[in-house]
Amino acid sequence: MIEFRDVCMRFDDKDALKHISLTINDGETLAIIGGSGSGKSTFLRLLIGLIKPTSGQILIDGQDIVPMSEAELNKVRLKMGMVFQYSALFDSMTVGENVAFGLREHTKLSDA
């Protein structure tokens, strides 16, 4: 289970997210939609621990992710699938290699 508890994110003097509280249960799918500048990418970056909230807590299975090590965060990230607003593909890689980018092992589509 993922919980956002009164999460706020501020960049310089501008609020990106204000007082976000929600629960995502195991196995649920969540779509984040909104206009440009509405905080979608900020929400996802917070969720995977790329940035830390200005205030509030983000808990995964009851554990606050803010003090997690990079190794612990990587274990959490492996359990999630995300598509950001702007994604990049590497021309020198196959589709399978692009999808598996960052994983230690992957199967080429031609091997499947």
mmCIF file of C-alpha atoms in Angstrom, residues 41 44-45 82-91 98-99 101:
data_model
loop_
_atom_site.group_PDB
_atom_site.id
_atom_site.type_symbol
_atom_site.label_atom_id
_atom_site.label_comp_id
_atom_site.label_asym_id
_atom_site.label_seq_id
_atom_site.Cartn_x
_atom_site.Cartn_y
_atom_site.Cartn_z
ATOM 1 C CA SER A 41 5.500 14.803 -12.876
ATOM 2 C CA LEU A 44 5.541 10.759 -9.731
ATOM 3 C CA ARG A 45 9.039 11.969 -8.859
ATOM 4 C CA MET A 82 5.335 4.309 -14.741
ATOM 5 C CA VAL A 83 5.005 6.250 -17.944
ATOM 6 C CA PHE A 84 6.072 9.873 -17.644
ATOM 7 C CA GLN A 85 4.622 12.678 -19.731
ATOM 8 C CA TYR A 86 7.786 12.900 -21.804
ATOM 9 C CA SER A 87 9.629 9.679 -22.397
ATOM 10 C CA ALA A 88 12.754 8.984 -24.384
ATOM 11 C CA LEU A 89 13.747 5.989 -26.435
ATOM 12 C CA PHE A 90 17.312 5.138 -27.302
ATOM 13 C CA ASP A 91 17.731 4.592 -31.045
ATOM 14 C CA ASN A 98 14.438 0.339 -23.963
ATOM 15 C CA VAL A 99 11.653 -1.121 -21.814
ATOM 16 C CA PHE A 101 16.590 -0.087 -19.391
#
